[in-house]
């Protein structure tokens, strides 16, 4: 039986081919490689509860966010969210380890703005207890939306739930109860974030 990661990669590949961008997928698959064991071990040490499915994705491609592979810079749409047809990049294992500053979210988490910002009640209300893994930035270099695995949910949430931040209007929402469920959501959508409006800038050589 196919694992969810295998199902997801098949969905993603098929979506590129359906949009007549098979060459882009082939070029991507030829140049990328998985994360090295050192970076994966560092990530596991920092986040012991990291989902195995995320590790498996990183073993296939160690990031698609302006990531250099053998002299080629890859900026490749690899993930989506509940925002219909909106693409995201996968951060590398090292980026996930290094990019841990979420100070800018503290006021939101602590509900400083009351009802001005929509915050899912599955999200904790104490920023000092936050334990989030930032794994993805949106096509706008993360300025509009970012994705996190939440290891410190509220009493209403589930450890490992997927949180999506979106800007203007600002919102923090739980979009899946687990990383596997998140990938299933993308498969069920047919990986619709790969479409005629988004594939024009997904692969760049330098």
PDB file of C-alpha atoms in Angstrom:
ATOM      1  CA  UNK A   1       0.000   0.000   0.000  1.00  0.00           C
ATOM      2  CA  UNK A   2       1.254   3.466  -0.862  1.00  0.00           C
ATOM      3  CA  UNK A   3       2.288   5.688   2.019  1.00  0.00           C
ATOM      4  CA  UNK A   4       0.750   9.135   2.245  1.00  0.00           C
ATOM      5  CA  UNK A   5       4.064  10.642   1.106  1.00  0.00           C
ATOM      6  CA  UNK A   6       4.136   8.411  -1.982  1.00  0.00           C
ATOM      7  CA  UNK A   7       0.520   9.307  -2.727  1.00  0.00           C
ATOM      8  CA  UNK A   8       1.317  12.969  -2.274  1.00  0.00           C
ATOM      9  CA  UNK A   9       4.388  12.964  -4.525  1.00  0.00           C
ATOM     10  CA  UNK A  10       2.377  11.159  -7.209  1.00  0.00           C
ATOM     11  CA  UNK A  11      -0.373  13.782  -6.904  1.00  0.00           C
ATOM     12  CA  UNK A  12       2.151  16.594  -7.165  1.00  0.00           C
ATOM     13  CA  UNK A  13       3.911  15.095 -10.177  1.00  0.00           C
ATOM     14  CA  UNK A  14       0.605  14.445 -11.942  1.00  0.00           C
ATOM     15  CA  UNK A  15      -0.516  18.021 -11.275  1.00  0.00           C
ATOM     16  CA  UNK A  16       2.578  19.382 -12.997  1.00  0.00           C
ATOM     17  CA  UNK A  17       2.067  17.097 -15.989  1.00  0.00           C
ATOM     18  CA  UNK A  18      -1.621  18.002 -16.214  1.00  0.00           C
ATOM     19  CA  UNK A  19      -0.592  21.654 -16.463  1.00  0.00           C
ATOM     20  CA  UNK A  20       1.847  20.810 -19.282  1.00  0.00           C
ATOM     21  CA  UNK A  21       4.761  21.442 -16.922  1.00  0.00           C
ATOM     22  CA  UNK A  22       6.197  17.938 -16.939  1.00  0.00           C
ATOM     23  CA  UNK A  23       9.613  19.251 -17.953  1.00  0.00           C
ATOM     24  CA  UNK A  24       9.666  21.519 -14.896  1.00  0.00           C
ATOM     25  CA  UNK A  25       8.944  18.511 -12.690  1.00  0.00           C
ATOM     26  CA  UNK A  26      11.591  16.403 -14.432  1.00  0.00           C
ATOM     27  CA  UNK A  27      14.195  19.171 -14.106  1.00  0.00           C
ATOM     28  CA  UNK A  28      13.315  19.527 -10.435  1.00  0.00           C
ATOM     29  CA  UNK A  29      13.514  15.790  -9.774  1.00  0.00           C
ATOM     30  CA  UNK A  30      16.890  15.532 -11.511  1.00  0.00           C
ATOM     31  CA  UNK A  31      18.595  18.244  -9.480  1.00  0.00           C
ATOM     32  CA  UNK A  32      17.155  17.900  -5.969  1.00  0.00           C
ATOM     33  CA  UNK A  33      18.308  15.505  -3.274  1.00  0.00           C
ATOM     34  CA  UNK A  34      17.263  14.650   0.249  1.00  0.00           C
ATOM     35  CA  UNK A  35      18.497  16.231   3.452  1.00  0.00           C
ATOM     36  CA  UNK A  36      21.718  14.883   4.910  1.00  0.00           C
ATOM     37  CA  UNK A  37      21.631  12.858   8.108  1.00  0.00           C
ATOM     38  CA  UNK A  38      23.332  15.589  10.123  1.00  0.00           C
ATOM     39  CA  UNK A  39      20.589  18.132   9.357  1.00  0.00           C
ATOM     40  CA  UNK A  40      17.820  15.588   9.892  1.00  0.00           C
ATOM     41  CA  UNK A  41      19.272  14.526  13.236  1.00  0.00           C
ATOM     42  CA  UNK A  42      19.516  18.166  14.329  1.00  0.00           C
ATOM     43  CA  UNK A  43      15.866  18.646  13.372  1.00  0.00           C
ATOM     44  CA  UNK A  44      14.799  15.497  15.224  1.00  0.00           C
ATOM     45  CA  UNK A  45      16.743  16.600  18.299  1.00  0.00           C
ATOM     46  CA  UNK A  46      15.017  19.974  18.305  1.00  0.00           C
ATOM     47  CA  UNK A  47      11.575  18.526  17.526  1.00  0.00           C
ATOM     48  CA  UNK A  48      11.455  14.917  18.811  1.00  0.00           C
ATOM     49  CA  UNK A  49       7.803  14.609  17.756  1.00  0.00           C
ATOM     50  CA  UNK A  50       8.418  15.622  14.136  1.00  0.00           C
ATOM     51  CA  UNK A  51       6.075  13.572  11.901  1.00  0.00           C
ATOM     52  CA  UNK A  52       7.777  10.816   9.938  1.00  0.00           C
ATOM     53  CA  UNK A  53       5.910  11.929   6.823  1.00  0.00           C
ATOM     54  CA  UNK A  54       7.625  15.328   6.964  1.00  0.00           C
ATOM     55  CA  UNK A  55      10.985  13.602   7.380  1.00  0.00           C
ATOM     56  CA  UNK A  56      10.183  11.465   4.324  1.00  0.00           C
ATOM     57  CA  UNK A  57       9.419  14.575   2.275  1.00  0.00           C
ATOM     58  CA  UNK A  58      12.765  16.032   3.336  1.00  0.00           C
ATOM     59  CA  UNK A  59      14.460  12.787   2.341  1.00  0.00           C
ATOM     60  CA  UNK A  60      13.042  13.336  -1.140  1.00  0.00           C
ATOM     61  CA  UNK A  61      13.784  17.069  -1.425  1.00  0.00           C
ATOM     62  CA  UNK A  62      15.682  19.079   1.158  1.00  0.00           C
ATOM     63  CA  UNK A  63      13.723  22.259   0.598  1.00  0.00           C
ATOM     64  CA  UNK A  64      12.379  24.131  -2.413  1.00  0.00           C
ATOM     65  CA  UNK A  65      12.621  27.681  -1.086  1.00  0.00           C
ATOM     66  CA  UNK A  66      15.415  29.363  -3.077  1.00  0.00           C
ATOM     67  CA  UNK A  67      17.486  26.273  -2.316  1.00  0.00           C
ATOM     68  CA  UNK A  68      20.759  25.709  -4.174  1.00  0.00           C
ATOM     69  CA  UNK A  69      21.370  22.240  -5.573  1.00  0.00           C
ATOM     70  CA  UNK A  70      24.587  21.645  -7.536  1.00  0.00           C
ATOM     71  CA  UNK A  71      24.823  25.285  -8.561  1.00  0.00           C
ATOM     72  CA  UNK A  72      21.141  25.614  -9.489  1.00  0.00           C
ATOM     73  CA  UNK A  73      18.774  27.701  -7.398  1.00  0.00           C
ATOM     74  CA  UNK A  74      15.412  26.012  -7.021  1.00  0.00           C
ATOM     75  CA  UNK A  75      12.262  27.982  -6.232  1.00  0.00           C
ATOM     76  CA  UNK A  76       9.662  25.288  -6.727  1.00  0.00           C
ATOM     77  CA  UNK A  77       6.047  25.152  -5.572  1.00  0.00           C
ATOM     78  CA  UNK A  78       5.751  21.989  -3.513  1.00  0.00           C
ATOM     79  CA  UNK A  79       2.912  22.421  -0.985  1.00  0.00           C
ATOM     80  CA  UNK A  80      -0.490  24.029  -0.581  1.00  0.00           C
ATOM     81  CA  UNK A  81      -2.975  24.828   2.168  1.00  0.00           C
ATOM     82  CA  UNK A  82      -6.693  25.353   2.673  1.00  0.00           C
ATOM     83  CA  UNK A  83      -6.332  28.557   0.650  1.00  0.00           C
ATOM     84  CA  UNK A  84      -7.600  27.242  -2.652  1.00  0.00           C
ATOM     85  CA  UNK A  85      -5.059  27.040  -5.487  1.00  0.00           C
ATOM     86  CA  UNK A  86      -2.401  28.893  -3.477  1.00  0.00           C
ATOM     87  CA  UNK A  87       1.153  27.441  -3.548  1.00  0.00           C
ATOM     88  CA  UNK A  88       3.871  27.171  -0.908  1.00  0.00           C
ATOM     89  CA  UNK A  89       7.538  26.216  -0.739  1.00  0.00           C
ATOM     90  CA  UNK A  90       9.003  23.500   1.502  1.00  0.00           C
ATOM     91  CA  UNK A  91      11.750  24.770   3.783  1.00  0.00           C
ATOM     92  CA  UNK A  92      14.938  22.717   4.085  1.00  0.00           C
ATOM     93  CA  UNK A  93      15.801  20.734   7.212  1.00  0.00           C
ATOM     94  CA  UNK A  94      18.422  23.335   8.104  1.00  0.00           C
ATOM     95  CA  UNK A  95      16.003  26.205   7.559  1.00  0.00           C
ATOM     96  CA  UNK A  96      13.468  24.502   9.829  1.00  0.00           C
ATOM     97  CA  UNK A  97      16.173  24.213  12.479  1.00  0.00           C
ATOM     98  CA  UNK A  98      17.526  27.736  12.049  1.00  0.00           C
ATOM     99  CA  UNK A  99      14.288  29.709  11.567  1.00  0.00           C
ATOM    100  CA  UNK A 100      12.756  29.464  15.026  1.00  0.00           C
ATOM    101  CA  UNK A 101      12.054  33.100  15.826  1.00  0.00           C
ATOM    102  CA  UNK A 102       8.308  33.651  16.081  1.00  0.00           C
ATOM    103  CA  UNK A 103       8.384  36.740  18.311  1.00  0.00           C
ATOM    104  CA  UNK A 104       6.166  38.545  15.824  1.00  0.00           C
ATOM    105  CA  UNK A 105       3.374  36.068  16.643  1.00  0.00           C
ATOM    106  CA  UNK A 106       3.487  36.517  20.418  1.00  0.00           C
ATOM    107  CA  UNK A 107       0.891  39.302  20.640  1.00  0.00           C
ATOM    108  CA  UNK A 108      -1.468  37.270  18.473  1.00  0.00           C
ATOM    109  CA  UNK A 109      -1.024  34.135  20.582  1.00  0.00           C
ATOM    110  CA  UNK A 110      -1.493  36.116  23.801  1.00  0.00           C
ATOM    111  CA  UNK A 111      -4.695  37.607  22.326  1.00  0.00           C
ATOM    112  CA  UNK A 112      -3.436  41.172  22.793  1.00  0.00           C
ATOM    113  CA  UNK A 113      -5.664  42.365  19.950  1.00  0.00           C
ATOM    114  CA  UNK A 114      -8.796  40.684  21.311  1.00  0.00           C
ATOM    115  CA  UNK A 115     -11.165  40.154  18.399  1.00  0.00           C
ATOM    116  CA  UNK A 116      -9.161  42.172  15.861  1.00  0.00           C
ATOM    117  CA  UNK A 117      -7.266  39.059  14.738  1.00  0.00           C
ATOM    118  CA  UNK A 118      -9.051  35.749  14.219  1.00  0.00           C
ATOM    119  CA  UNK A 119      -7.315  33.032  16.259  1.00  0.00           C
ATOM    120  CA  UNK A 120      -8.485  29.426  16.300  1.00  0.00           C
ATOM    121  CA  UNK A 121      -9.389  28.284  19.823  1.00  0.00           C
ATOM    122  CA  UNK A 122      -7.342  25.136  19.203  1.00  0.00           C
ATOM    123  CA  UNK A 123      -4.265  27.384  19.511  1.00  0.00           C
ATOM    124  CA  UNK A 124      -2.740  28.050  22.934  1.00  0.00           C
ATOM    125  CA  UNK A 125      -3.072  31.528  24.462  1.00  0.00           C
ATOM    126  CA  UNK A 126       0.338  31.649  26.156  1.00  0.00           C
ATOM    127  CA  UNK A 127       3.232  32.472  23.807  1.00  0.00           C
ATOM    128  CA  UNK A 128       5.809  31.340  26.377  1.00  0.00           C
ATOM    129  CA  UNK A 129       4.561  27.777  26.009  1.00  0.00           C
ATOM    130  CA  UNK A 130       4.570  27.764  22.196  1.00  0.00           C
ATOM    131  CA  UNK A 131       6.361  24.917  20.450  1.00  0.00           C
ATOM    132  CA  UNK A 132       5.915  25.386  16.703  1.00  0.00           C
ATOM    133  CA  UNK A 133       7.866  24.004  13.744  1.00  0.00           C
ATOM    134  CA  UNK A 134       7.839  26.404  10.794  1.00  0.00           C
ATOM    135  CA  UNK A 135       7.979  24.190   7.688  1.00  0.00           C
ATOM    136  CA  UNK A 136       6.633  26.222   4.789  1.00  0.00           C
ATOM    137  CA  UNK A 137       6.415  29.714   3.303  1.00  0.00           C
ATOM    138  CA  UNK A 138       3.948  30.818   0.659  1.00  0.00           C
ATOM    139  CA  UNK A 139       4.733  31.965  -2.862  1.00  0.00           C
ATOM    140  CA  UNK A 140       5.070  35.560  -1.613  1.00  0.00           C
ATOM    141  CA  UNK A 141       8.307  34.627   0.195  1.00  0.00           C
ATOM    142  CA  UNK A 142       6.276  33.905   3.304  1.00  0.00           C
ATOM    143  CA  UNK A 143       5.016  37.452   3.623  1.00  0.00           C
ATOM    144  CA  UNK A 144       1.394  36.504   3.086  1.00  0.00           C
ATOM    145  CA  UNK A 145       1.159  33.046   4.622  1.00  0.00           C
ATOM    146  CA  UNK A 146       3.228  30.516   6.562  1.00  0.00           C
ATOM    147  CA  UNK A 147       2.598  26.979   7.805  1.00  0.00           C
ATOM    148  CA  UNK A 148       3.539  25.455  11.170  1.00  0.00           C
ATOM    149  CA  UNK A 149       3.300  22.183  13.066  1.00  0.00           C
ATOM    150  CA  UNK A 150       1.958  22.963  16.520  1.00  0.00           C
ATOM    151  CA  UNK A 151       3.321  20.759  19.300  1.00  0.00           C
ATOM    152  CA  UNK A 152       1.722  22.879  22.050  1.00  0.00           C
ATOM    153  CA  UNK A 153      -2.019  23.102  21.327  1.00  0.00           C
ATOM    154  CA  UNK A 154      -4.734  24.376  23.624  1.00  0.00           C
ATOM    155  CA  UNK A 155      -7.063  21.957  25.409  1.00  0.00           C
ATOM    156  CA  UNK A 156      -9.292  22.105  22.336  1.00  0.00           C
ATOM    157  CA  UNK A 157      -6.522  21.172  19.908  1.00  0.00           C
ATOM    158  CA  UNK A 158      -4.387  18.152  19.056  1.00  0.00           C
ATOM    159  CA  UNK A 159      -0.622  17.923  19.384  1.00  0.00           C
ATOM    160  CA  UNK A 160       0.888  17.982  15.896  1.00  0.00           C
ATOM    161  CA  UNK A 161      -1.943  20.011  14.345  1.00  0.00           C
ATOM    162  CA  UNK A 162      -1.167  22.181  11.324  1.00  0.00           C
ATOM    163  CA  UNK A 163      -1.533  25.938  11.734  1.00  0.00           C
ATOM    164  CA  UNK A 164      -1.826  28.328   8.835  1.00  0.00           C
ATOM    165  CA  UNK A 165      -1.039  32.022   9.265  1.00  0.00           C
ATOM    166  CA  UNK A 166      -2.355  34.436   6.664  1.00  0.00           C
ATOM    167  CA  UNK A 167      -1.866  38.200   6.478  1.00  0.00           C
ATOM    168  CA  UNK A 168      -4.321  40.974   5.640  1.00  0.00           C
ATOM    169  CA  UNK A 169      -6.579  40.238   7.330  1.00  0.00           C
ATOM    170  CA  UNK A 170      -4.375  38.431   9.826  1.00  0.00           C
ATOM    171  CA  UNK A 171      -5.601  35.014  10.895  1.00  0.00           C
ATOM    172  CA  UNK A 172      -4.235  31.907  12.612  1.00  0.00           C
ATOM    173  CA  UNK A 173      -6.245  28.789  11.802  1.00  0.00           C
ATOM    174  CA  UNK A 174      -5.819  25.069  12.366  1.00  0.00           C
ATOM    175  CA  UNK A 175      -6.258  23.443   8.953  1.00  0.00           C
ATOM    176  CA  UNK A 176      -5.521  19.784   9.821  1.00  0.00           C
ATOM    177  CA  UNK A 177      -5.131  17.643  12.938  1.00  0.00           C
ATOM    178  CA  UNK A 178      -1.833  16.132  11.760  1.00  0.00           C
ATOM    179  CA  UNK A 179       0.760  16.396   9.006  1.00  0.00           C
ATOM    180  CA  UNK A 180      -0.560  13.197   7.409  1.00  0.00           C
ATOM    181  CA  UNK A 181      -4.071  14.638   7.404  1.00  0.00           C
ATOM    182  CA  UNK A 182      -2.682  17.829   5.871  1.00  0.00           C
ATOM    183  CA  UNK A 183      -1.082  15.866   3.015  1.00  0.00           C
ATOM    184  CA  UNK A 184      -4.335  13.933   2.530  1.00  0.00           C
ATOM    185  CA  UNK A 185      -6.164  17.255   2.207  1.00  0.00           C
ATOM    186  CA  UNK A 186      -3.796  18.307  -0.571  1.00  0.00           C
ATOM    187  CA  UNK A 187      -4.172  14.964  -2.357  1.00  0.00           C
ATOM    188  CA  UNK A 188      -7.957  15.233  -2.169  1.00  0.00           C
ATOM    189  CA  UNK A 189      -7.714  18.671  -3.784  1.00  0.00           C
ATOM    190  CA  UNK A 190      -5.715  17.164  -6.647  1.00  0.00           C
ATOM    191  CA  UNK A 191      -2.793  19.404  -5.649  1.00  0.00           C
ATOM    192  CA  UNK A 192      -4.789  22.252  -7.185  1.00  0.00           C
ATOM    193  CA  UNK A 193      -2.188  24.841  -6.173  1.00  0.00           C
ATOM    194  CA  UNK A 194      -0.338  23.760  -9.307  1.00  0.00           C
ATOM    195  CA  UNK A 195      -2.379  25.505 -11.962  1.00  0.00           C
ATOM    196  CA  UNK A 196      -2.066  27.795 -14.962  1.00  0.00           C
ATOM    197  CA  UNK A 197      -1.748  30.848 -12.728  1.00  0.00           C
ATOM    198  CA  UNK A 198       1.094  29.533 -10.575  1.00  0.00           C
ATOM    199  CA  UNK A 199       3.486  27.406 -12.639  1.00  0.00           C
ATOM    200  CA  UNK A 200       5.152  30.251 -14.507  1.00  0.00           C
ATOM    201  CA  UNK A 201       7.748  31.015 -11.824  1.00  0.00           C
ATOM    202  CA  UNK A 202       8.323  27.652 -10.161  1.00  0.00           C
ATOM    203  CA  UNK A 203      11.800  26.794 -11.432  1.00  0.00           C
ATOM    204  CA  UNK A 204      14.732  29.142 -11.856  1.00  0.00           C
ATOM    205  CA  UNK A 205      18.388  28.548 -12.734  1.00  0.00           C
ATOM    206  CA  UNK A 206      21.211  30.828 -11.711  1.00  0.00           C
TER     207      UNK A 206
END
